[in-house]
CSV table of C-alpha atoms and ligand atoms in Angstrom, one decimal:
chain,number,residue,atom,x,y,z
W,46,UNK,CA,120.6,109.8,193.7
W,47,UNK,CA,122.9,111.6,196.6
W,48,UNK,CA,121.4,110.5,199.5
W,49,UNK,CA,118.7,112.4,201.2
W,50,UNK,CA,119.3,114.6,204.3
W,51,UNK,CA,117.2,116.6,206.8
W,52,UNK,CA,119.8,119.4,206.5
W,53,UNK,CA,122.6,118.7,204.6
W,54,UNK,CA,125.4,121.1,205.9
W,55,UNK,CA,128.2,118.9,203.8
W,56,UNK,CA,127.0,119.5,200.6
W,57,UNK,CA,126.7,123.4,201.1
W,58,UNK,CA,129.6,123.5,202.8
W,59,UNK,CA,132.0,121.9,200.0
W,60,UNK,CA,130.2,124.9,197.8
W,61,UNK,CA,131.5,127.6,200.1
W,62,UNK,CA,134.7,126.4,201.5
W,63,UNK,CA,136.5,129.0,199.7
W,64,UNK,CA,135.2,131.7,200.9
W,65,UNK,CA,134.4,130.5,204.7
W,66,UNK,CA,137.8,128.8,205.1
W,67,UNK,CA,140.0,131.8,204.5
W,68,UNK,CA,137.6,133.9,206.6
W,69,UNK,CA,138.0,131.2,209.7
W,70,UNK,CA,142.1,131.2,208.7
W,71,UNK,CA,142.4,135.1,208.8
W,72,UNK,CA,140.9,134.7,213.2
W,73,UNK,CA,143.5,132.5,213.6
W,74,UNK,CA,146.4,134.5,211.9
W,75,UNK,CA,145.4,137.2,214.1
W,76,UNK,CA,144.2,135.4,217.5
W,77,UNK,CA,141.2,137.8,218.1
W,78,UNK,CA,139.2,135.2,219.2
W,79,UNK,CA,137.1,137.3,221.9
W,80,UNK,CA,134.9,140.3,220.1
W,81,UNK,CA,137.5,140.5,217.3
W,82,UNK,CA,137.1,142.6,214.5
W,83,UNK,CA,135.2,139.8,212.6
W,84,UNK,CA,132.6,140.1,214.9
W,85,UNK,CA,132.1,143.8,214.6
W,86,UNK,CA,131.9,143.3,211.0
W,87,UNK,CA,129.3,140.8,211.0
W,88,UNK,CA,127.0,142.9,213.1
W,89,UNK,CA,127.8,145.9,210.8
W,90,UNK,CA,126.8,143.7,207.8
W,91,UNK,CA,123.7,142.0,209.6
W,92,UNK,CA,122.6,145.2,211.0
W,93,UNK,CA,122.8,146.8,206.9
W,94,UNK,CA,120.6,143.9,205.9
W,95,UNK,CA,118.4,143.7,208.2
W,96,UNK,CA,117.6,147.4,207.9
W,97,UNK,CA,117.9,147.5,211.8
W,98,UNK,CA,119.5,150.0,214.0
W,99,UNK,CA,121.1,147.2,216.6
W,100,UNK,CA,122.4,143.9,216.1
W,101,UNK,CA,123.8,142.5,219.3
W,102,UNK,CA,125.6,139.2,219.0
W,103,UNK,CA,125.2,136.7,221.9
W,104,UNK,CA,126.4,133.0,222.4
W,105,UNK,CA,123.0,131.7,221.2
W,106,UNK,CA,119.6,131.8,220.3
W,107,UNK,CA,118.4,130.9,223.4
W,108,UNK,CA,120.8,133.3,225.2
W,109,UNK,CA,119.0,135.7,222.8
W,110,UNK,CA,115.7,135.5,223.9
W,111,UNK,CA,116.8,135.9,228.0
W,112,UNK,CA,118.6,138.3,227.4
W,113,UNK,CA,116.3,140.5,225.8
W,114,UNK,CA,113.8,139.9,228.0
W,115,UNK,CA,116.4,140.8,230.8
W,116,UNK,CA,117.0,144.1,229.1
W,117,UNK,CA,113.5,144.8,229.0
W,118,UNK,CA,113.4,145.0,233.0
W,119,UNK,CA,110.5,142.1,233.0
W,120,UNK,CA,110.0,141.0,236.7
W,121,UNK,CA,109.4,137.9,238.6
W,122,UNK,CA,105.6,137.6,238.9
W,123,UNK,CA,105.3,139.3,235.2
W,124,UNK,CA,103.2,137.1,232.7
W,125,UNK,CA,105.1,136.7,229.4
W,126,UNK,CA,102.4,135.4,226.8
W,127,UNK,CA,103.7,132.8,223.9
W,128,UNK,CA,102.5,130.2,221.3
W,129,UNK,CA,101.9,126.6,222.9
W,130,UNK,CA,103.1,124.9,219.4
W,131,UNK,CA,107.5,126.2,219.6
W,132,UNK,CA,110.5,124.6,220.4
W,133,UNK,CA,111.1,125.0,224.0
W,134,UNK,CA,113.6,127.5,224.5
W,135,UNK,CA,110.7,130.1,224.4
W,136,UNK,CA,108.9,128.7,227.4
W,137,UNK,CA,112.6,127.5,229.2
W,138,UNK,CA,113.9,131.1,229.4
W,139,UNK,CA,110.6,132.5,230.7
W,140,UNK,CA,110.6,130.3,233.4
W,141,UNK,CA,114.2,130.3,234.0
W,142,UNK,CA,113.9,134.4,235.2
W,143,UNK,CA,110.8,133.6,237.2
W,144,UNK,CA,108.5,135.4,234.9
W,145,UNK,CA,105.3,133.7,234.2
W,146,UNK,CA,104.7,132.0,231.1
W,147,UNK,CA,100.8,132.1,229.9
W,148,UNK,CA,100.8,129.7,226.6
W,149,UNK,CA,98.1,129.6,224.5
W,150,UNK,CA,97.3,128.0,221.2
W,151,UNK,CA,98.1,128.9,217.5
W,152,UNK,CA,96.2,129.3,214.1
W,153,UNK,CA,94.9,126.1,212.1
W,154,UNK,CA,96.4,127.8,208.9
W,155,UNK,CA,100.1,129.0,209.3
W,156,UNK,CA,100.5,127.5,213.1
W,157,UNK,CA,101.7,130.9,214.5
W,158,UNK,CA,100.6,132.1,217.5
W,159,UNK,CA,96.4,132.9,218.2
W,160,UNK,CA,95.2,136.6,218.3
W,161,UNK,CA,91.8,136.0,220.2
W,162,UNK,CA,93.9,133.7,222.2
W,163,UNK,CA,96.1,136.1,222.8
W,164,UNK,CA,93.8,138.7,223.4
W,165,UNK,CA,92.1,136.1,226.1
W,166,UNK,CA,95.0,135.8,227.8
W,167,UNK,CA,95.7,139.5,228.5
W,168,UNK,CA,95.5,140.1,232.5
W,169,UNK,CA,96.6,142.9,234.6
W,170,UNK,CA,100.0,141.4,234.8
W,171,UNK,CA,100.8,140.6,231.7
W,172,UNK,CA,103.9,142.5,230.6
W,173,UNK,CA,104.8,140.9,227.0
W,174,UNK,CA,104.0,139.0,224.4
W,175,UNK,CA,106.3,136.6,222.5
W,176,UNK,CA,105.3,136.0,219.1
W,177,UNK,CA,107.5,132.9,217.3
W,178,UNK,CA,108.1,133.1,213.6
W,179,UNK,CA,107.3,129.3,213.5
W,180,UNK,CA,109.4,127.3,210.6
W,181,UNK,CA,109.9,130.6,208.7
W,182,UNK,CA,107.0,132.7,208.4
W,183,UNK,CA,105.8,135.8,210.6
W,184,UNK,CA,103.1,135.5,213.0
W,185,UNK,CA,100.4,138.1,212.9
W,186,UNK,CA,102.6,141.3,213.8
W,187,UNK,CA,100.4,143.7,212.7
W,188,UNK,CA,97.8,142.8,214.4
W,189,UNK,CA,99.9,141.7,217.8
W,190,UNK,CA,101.7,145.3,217.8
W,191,UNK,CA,98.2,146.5,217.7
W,192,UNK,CA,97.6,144.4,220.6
W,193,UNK,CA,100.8,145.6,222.4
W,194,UNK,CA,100.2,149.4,222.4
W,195,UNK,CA,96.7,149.0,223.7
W,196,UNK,CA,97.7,147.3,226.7
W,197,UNK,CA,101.2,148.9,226.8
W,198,UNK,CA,103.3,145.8,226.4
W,199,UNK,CA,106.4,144.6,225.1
W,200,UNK,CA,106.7,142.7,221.6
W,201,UNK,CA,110.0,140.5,221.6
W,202,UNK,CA,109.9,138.4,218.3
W,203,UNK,CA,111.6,135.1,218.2
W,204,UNK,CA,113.1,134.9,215.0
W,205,UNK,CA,115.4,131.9,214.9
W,206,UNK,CA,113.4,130.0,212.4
W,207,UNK,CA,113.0,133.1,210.0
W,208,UNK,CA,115.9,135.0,209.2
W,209,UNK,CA,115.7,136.6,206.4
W,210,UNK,CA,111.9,136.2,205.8
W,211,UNK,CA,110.1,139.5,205.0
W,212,UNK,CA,106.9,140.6,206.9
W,213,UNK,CA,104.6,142.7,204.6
W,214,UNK,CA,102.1,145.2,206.2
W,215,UNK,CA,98.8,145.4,205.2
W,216,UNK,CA,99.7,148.6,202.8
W,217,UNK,CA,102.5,146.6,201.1
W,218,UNK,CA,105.3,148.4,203.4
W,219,UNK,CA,107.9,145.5,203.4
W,220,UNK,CA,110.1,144.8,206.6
W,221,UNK,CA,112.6,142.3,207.6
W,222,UNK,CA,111.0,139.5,210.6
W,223,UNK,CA,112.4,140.4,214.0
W,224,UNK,CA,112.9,144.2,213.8
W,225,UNK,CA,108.8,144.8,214.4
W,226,UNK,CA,108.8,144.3,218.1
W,227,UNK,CA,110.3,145.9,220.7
W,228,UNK,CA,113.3,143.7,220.2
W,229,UNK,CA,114.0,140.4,218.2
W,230,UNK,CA,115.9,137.0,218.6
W,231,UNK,CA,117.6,134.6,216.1
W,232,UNK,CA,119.7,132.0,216.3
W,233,UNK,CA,122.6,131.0,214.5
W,234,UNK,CA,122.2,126.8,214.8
W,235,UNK,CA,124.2,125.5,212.1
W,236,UNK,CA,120.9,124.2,210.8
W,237,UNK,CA,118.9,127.2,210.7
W,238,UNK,CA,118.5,129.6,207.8
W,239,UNK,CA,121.7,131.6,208.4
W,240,UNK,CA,123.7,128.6,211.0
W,241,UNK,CA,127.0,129.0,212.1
W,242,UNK,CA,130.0,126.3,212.8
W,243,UNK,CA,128.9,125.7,216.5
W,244,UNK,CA,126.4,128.0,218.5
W,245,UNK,CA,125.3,131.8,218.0
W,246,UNK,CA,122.9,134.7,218.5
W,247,UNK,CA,121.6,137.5,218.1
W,248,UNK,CA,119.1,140.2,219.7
W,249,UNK,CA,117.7,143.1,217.2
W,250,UNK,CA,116.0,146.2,218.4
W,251,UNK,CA,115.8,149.9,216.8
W,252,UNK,CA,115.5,151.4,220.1
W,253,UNK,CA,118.7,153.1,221.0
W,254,UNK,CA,118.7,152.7,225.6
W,255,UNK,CA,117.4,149.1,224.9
W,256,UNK,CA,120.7,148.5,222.8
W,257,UNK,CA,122.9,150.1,225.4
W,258,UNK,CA,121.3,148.1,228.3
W,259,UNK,CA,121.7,144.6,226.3
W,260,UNK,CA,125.2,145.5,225.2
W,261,UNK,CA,125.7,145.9,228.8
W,262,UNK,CA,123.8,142.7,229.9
W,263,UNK,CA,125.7,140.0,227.5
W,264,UNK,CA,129.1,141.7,229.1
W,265,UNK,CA,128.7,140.8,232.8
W,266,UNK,CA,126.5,144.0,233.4
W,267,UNK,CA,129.3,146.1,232.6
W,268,UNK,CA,129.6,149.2,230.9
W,269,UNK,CA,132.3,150.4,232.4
W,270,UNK,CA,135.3,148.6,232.1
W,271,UNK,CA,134.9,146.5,235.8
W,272,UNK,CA,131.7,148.6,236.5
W,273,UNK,CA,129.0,145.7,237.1
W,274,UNK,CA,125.7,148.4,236.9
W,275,UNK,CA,123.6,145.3,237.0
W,276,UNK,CA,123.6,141.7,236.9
W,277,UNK,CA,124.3,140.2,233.8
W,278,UNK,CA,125.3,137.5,231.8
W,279,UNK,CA,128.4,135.9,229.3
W,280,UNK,CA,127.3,135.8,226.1
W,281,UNK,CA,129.4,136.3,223.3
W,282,UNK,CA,129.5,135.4,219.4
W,283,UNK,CA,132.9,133.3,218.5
W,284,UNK,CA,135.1,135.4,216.4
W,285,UNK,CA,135.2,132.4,214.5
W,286,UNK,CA,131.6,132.0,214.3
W,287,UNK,CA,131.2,135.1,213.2
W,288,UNK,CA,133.8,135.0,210.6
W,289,UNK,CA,131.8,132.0,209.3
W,290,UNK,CA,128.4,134.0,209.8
W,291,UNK,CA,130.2,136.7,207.4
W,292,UNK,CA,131.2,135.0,204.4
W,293,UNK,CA,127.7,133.3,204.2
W,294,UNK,CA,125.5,136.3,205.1
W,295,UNK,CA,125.7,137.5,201.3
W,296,UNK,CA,124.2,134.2,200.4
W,297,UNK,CA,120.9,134.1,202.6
W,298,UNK,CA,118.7,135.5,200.3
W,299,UNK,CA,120.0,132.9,197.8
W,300,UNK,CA,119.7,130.3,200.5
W,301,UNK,CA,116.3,131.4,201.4
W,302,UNK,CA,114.9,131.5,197.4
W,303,UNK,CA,116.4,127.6,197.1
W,304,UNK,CA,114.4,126.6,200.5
W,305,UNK,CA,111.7,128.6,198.7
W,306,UNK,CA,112.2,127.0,195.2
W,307,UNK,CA,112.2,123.5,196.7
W,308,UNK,CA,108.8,124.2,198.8
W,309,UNK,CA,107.0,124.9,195.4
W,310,UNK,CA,107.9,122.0,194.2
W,311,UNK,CA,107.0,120.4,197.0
W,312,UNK,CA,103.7,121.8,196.7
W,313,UNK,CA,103.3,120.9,193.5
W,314,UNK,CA,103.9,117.7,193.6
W,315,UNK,CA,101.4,117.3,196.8
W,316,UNK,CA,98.6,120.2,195.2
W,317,UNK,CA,96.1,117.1,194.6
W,318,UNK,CA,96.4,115.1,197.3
W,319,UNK,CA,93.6,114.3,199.3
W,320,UNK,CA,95.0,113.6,203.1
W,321,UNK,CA,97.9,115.8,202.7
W,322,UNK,CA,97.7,119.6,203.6
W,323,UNK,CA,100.3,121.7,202.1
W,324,UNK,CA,102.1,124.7,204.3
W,325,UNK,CA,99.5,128.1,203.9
W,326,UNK,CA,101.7,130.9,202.9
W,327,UNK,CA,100.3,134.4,203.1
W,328,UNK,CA,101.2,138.1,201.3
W,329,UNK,CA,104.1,137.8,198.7
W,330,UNK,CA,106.4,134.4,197.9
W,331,UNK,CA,109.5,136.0,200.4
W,332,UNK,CA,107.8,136.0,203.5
W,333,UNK,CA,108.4,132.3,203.8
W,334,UNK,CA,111.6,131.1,204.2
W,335,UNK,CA,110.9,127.3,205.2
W,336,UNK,CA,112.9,126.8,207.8
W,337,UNK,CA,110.8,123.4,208.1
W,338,UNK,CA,108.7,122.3,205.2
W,339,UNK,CA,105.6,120.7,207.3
W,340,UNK,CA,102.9,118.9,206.0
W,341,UNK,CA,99.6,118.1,207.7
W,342,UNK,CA,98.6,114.7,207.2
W,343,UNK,CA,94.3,113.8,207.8
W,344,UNK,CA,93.3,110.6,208.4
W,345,UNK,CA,96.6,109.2,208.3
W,346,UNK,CA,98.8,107.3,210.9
W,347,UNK,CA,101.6,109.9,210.9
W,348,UNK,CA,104.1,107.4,212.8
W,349,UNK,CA,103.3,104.6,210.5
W,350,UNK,CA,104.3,107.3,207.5
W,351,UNK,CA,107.4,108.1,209.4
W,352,UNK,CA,108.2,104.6,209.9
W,353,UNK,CA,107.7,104.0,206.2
W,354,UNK,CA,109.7,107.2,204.7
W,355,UNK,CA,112.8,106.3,207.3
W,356,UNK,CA,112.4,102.7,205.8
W,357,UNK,CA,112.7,104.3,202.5
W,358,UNK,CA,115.6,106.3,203.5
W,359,UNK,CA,114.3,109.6,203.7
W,360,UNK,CA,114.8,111.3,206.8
W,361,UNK,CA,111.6,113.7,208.6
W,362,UNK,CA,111.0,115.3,211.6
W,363,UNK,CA,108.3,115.8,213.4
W,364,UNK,CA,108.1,119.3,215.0
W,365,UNK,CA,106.3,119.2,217.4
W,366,UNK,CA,105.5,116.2,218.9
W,367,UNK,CA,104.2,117.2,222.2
W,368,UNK,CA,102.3,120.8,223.2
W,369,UNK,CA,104.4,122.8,225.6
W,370,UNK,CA,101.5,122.7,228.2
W,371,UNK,CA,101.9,119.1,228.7
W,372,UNK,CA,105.0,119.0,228.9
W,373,UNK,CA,106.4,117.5,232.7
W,374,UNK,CA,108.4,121.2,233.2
W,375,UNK,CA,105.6,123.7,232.3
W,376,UNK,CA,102.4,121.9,233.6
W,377,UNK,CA,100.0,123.9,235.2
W,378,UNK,CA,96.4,123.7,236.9
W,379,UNK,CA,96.1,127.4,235.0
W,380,UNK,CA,95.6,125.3,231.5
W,381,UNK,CA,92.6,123.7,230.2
W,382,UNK,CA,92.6,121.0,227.2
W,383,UNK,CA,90.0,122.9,225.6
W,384,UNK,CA,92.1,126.3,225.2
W,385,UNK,CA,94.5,124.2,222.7
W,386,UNK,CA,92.3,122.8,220.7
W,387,UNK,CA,94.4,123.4,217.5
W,388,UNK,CA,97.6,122.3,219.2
W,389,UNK,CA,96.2,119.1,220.2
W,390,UNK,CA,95.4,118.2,216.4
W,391,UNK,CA,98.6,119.3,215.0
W,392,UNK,CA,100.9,117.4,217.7
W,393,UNK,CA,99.2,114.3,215.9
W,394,UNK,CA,99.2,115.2,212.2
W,395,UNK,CA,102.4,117.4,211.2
W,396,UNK,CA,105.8,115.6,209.5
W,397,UNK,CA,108.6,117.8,208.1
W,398,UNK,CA,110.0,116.5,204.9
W,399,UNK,CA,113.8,117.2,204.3
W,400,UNK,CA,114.3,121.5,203.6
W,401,UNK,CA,118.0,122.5,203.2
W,402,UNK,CA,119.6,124.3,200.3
W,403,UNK,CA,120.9,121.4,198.6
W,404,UNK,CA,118.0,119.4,198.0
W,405,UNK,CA,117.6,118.3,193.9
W,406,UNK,CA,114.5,117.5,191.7
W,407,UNK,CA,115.6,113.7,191.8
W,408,UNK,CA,115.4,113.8,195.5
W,409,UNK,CA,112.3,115.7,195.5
W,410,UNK,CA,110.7,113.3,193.1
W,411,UNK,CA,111.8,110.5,195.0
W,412,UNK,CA,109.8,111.9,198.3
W,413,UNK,CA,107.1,113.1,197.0
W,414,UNK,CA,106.1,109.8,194.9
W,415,UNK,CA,107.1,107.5,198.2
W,416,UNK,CA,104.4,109.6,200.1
W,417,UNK,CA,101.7,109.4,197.6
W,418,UNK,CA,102.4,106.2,196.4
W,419,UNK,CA,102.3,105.0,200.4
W,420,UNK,CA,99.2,107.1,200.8
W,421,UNK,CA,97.4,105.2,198.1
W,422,UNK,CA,97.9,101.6,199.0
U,441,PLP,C1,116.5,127.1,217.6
U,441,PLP,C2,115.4,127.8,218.3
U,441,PLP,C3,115.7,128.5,219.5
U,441,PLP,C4,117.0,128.4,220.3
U,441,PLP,O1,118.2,128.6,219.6
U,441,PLP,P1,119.6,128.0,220.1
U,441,PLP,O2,120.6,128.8,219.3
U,441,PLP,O3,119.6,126.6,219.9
U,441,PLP,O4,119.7,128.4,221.6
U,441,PLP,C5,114.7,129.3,220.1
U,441,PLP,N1,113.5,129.3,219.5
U,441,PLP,C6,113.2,128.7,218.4
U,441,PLP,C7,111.8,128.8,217.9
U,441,PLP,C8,114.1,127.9,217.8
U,441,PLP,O5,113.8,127.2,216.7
């Protein structure tokens, strides 16, 4: 058996080299390492894909996410609402521009952020929510955009765990995650979805001024050449990042229908199991991408299973270990224990099994028999 990974950027690599190496050659032939022509290309091509007006590359997901809130003119005092249970970048950048950050907690189901939490957060100063497409499925956007243009605020989706993943409305209408708000962030991690050589970003929106502002934003605040119109920021995608981001943009879909492929079996192999729940999936098989494949395990000392699976070899996660709201850098008096109920339980119960594109049914057999044959001693 090849040996298991959390991600294992190797294998797919040694698939692709010949496409991605030429494509990183022809950037250095012609030295446009700064907003060459690759990068153009690549925001043509994610822009066609994503059936999105603007794609605006930035330096990284987390860049992203600023920035967009930067070009939405949010001000210091300004609560931004988002899910408690994300990676922190969310929260950080938030902070970071003096806006207010009001968490609150997420669904028992598909973890993504709360609507009645939501809605119970909502104050006169609220000026956005930030839903977070938590480990490759859409949170509630139907029902958040509802939210938004009742109390007139702005949506800005972080995508960077679901690229790729589709959102379908209730009447079936199909659309690609992060071009339903306002404006949308991904990330380009090498071990996300769609992951680059180093770090990249992106910010998505369909509305035409928003686009001029941000392309304006991630260049200094220029938009005349040495015109600084407002403060901004240096943001940029790699020409060589982008040239990698190119020659594997074709193959997302495939990427994503492997991840997909390998969560059924997954499933499958866990359908019976008492202590174990499997990741809830709603609407059609493609608005999942598994960024993270996370089980729920009840009445089960998750550490002692991690301890057991790392002895086994096999590599997990767990994501994430800690609610935001207690962590040392966003404490605040404003929360109550009570408001995360759901947070609080999943902190102690999710593990992510390995979820990359290479992953084979030996491995996949090997995992899931460690787990249930650990879970029935
Ligand atoms: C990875 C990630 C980010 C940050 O992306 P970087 O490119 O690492 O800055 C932001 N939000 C979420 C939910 C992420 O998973």
């Amino acid at each position: 058996m090849k040996k298991i990974q959390m991600v294992d950027l190797k294998g797919q690599y040694s698939e692709i080299k010949d496409i991605v190496n030429p494509s990183i050659q022809e950037v250095i032939e012609n030295t446009a390492f700064i907003n060459g022509p690759k990068v153009h290309e690549f925001q043509k091509n994610l822009e066609n894909y994503l059936g999105v007006k603007h794609v605006i590359p930035c330096a990284n997901g987390t860049d992203a996410l600023q920035i967009a809130m930067m070009g939405l003119g949010l001000k210091p005092g300004d609560e931004v609402i988002t899910a408690d249970f994300t990676f922190a970048a969310t929260v950080e950048v938030i902070a970071l521009l003096q806006l207010t950050p009001v968490l609150v907690d997420v669904n028992a189901d598909d973890f993504n952020i709360n609507i009645e939490a939501i809605k119970n957060a909502i104050t006169p100063k609220t000026k956005a929510i930030v839903p977070v497409h938590l480990f490759g499925q859409c949170a509630h956007m139907e029902a958040i955009m509802e939210l938004a243009k009742a109390h007139n605020l702005f949506v800005i989706e972080d995508n960077a765990q679901a690229i790729g993943a589709n959102y379908t409305y209730a009447d079936g209408t199909k659309v690609k995650a992060g071009t339903i708000g306002h404006v949308g962030a991904t990330s380009f991690f090498p071990s996300k979805n769609l992951g680059c050589y180093g770090d990249g970003g992106a910010i998505f929106t369909n509305d035409d001024a928003l686009a001029h502002t941000i392309r304006g934003i991630v260049n200094h605040g220029m938009y005349e050449r040495y015109h600084h119109d407002v403060v901004g920021v240096n943001s940029r995608l790699d020409s060589i990042q982008a040239a990698v981001l190119d020659a594997k943009l074709p193959l997302l879909d495939q990427y994503n229908n492997r991840r997909i492929e390998a969560a059924n079996k997954y499933d499958a192999a866990f359908k019976d199991v008492e202590n174990i729940v499997t990741p809830y999936r709603y609407g059609d098989l493609d608005n999942h991408v598994f960024h993270q494949y996370t089980l729920q395990v009840k009445g089960v000392d998750r550490d002692a299973l991690v301890k057991h699976l790392n002895a086994n070899d096999i590599p997990c996660g767990v994501y994430y270990p800690i609610p935001l709201h207690r962590q040392k850098a966003y404490v605040d008096e404003r929360y109550h224990e009570a408001d995360f109920e759901v947070t609080n339980q999943l902190v102690k119960e999710v593990i992510s099994l390995p979820m990359h594109t290479e992953l084979d049914d030996e491995q996949i057999h090997f995992i899931t028999t460690t787990i249930i044959s650990y879970l029935n001693e």
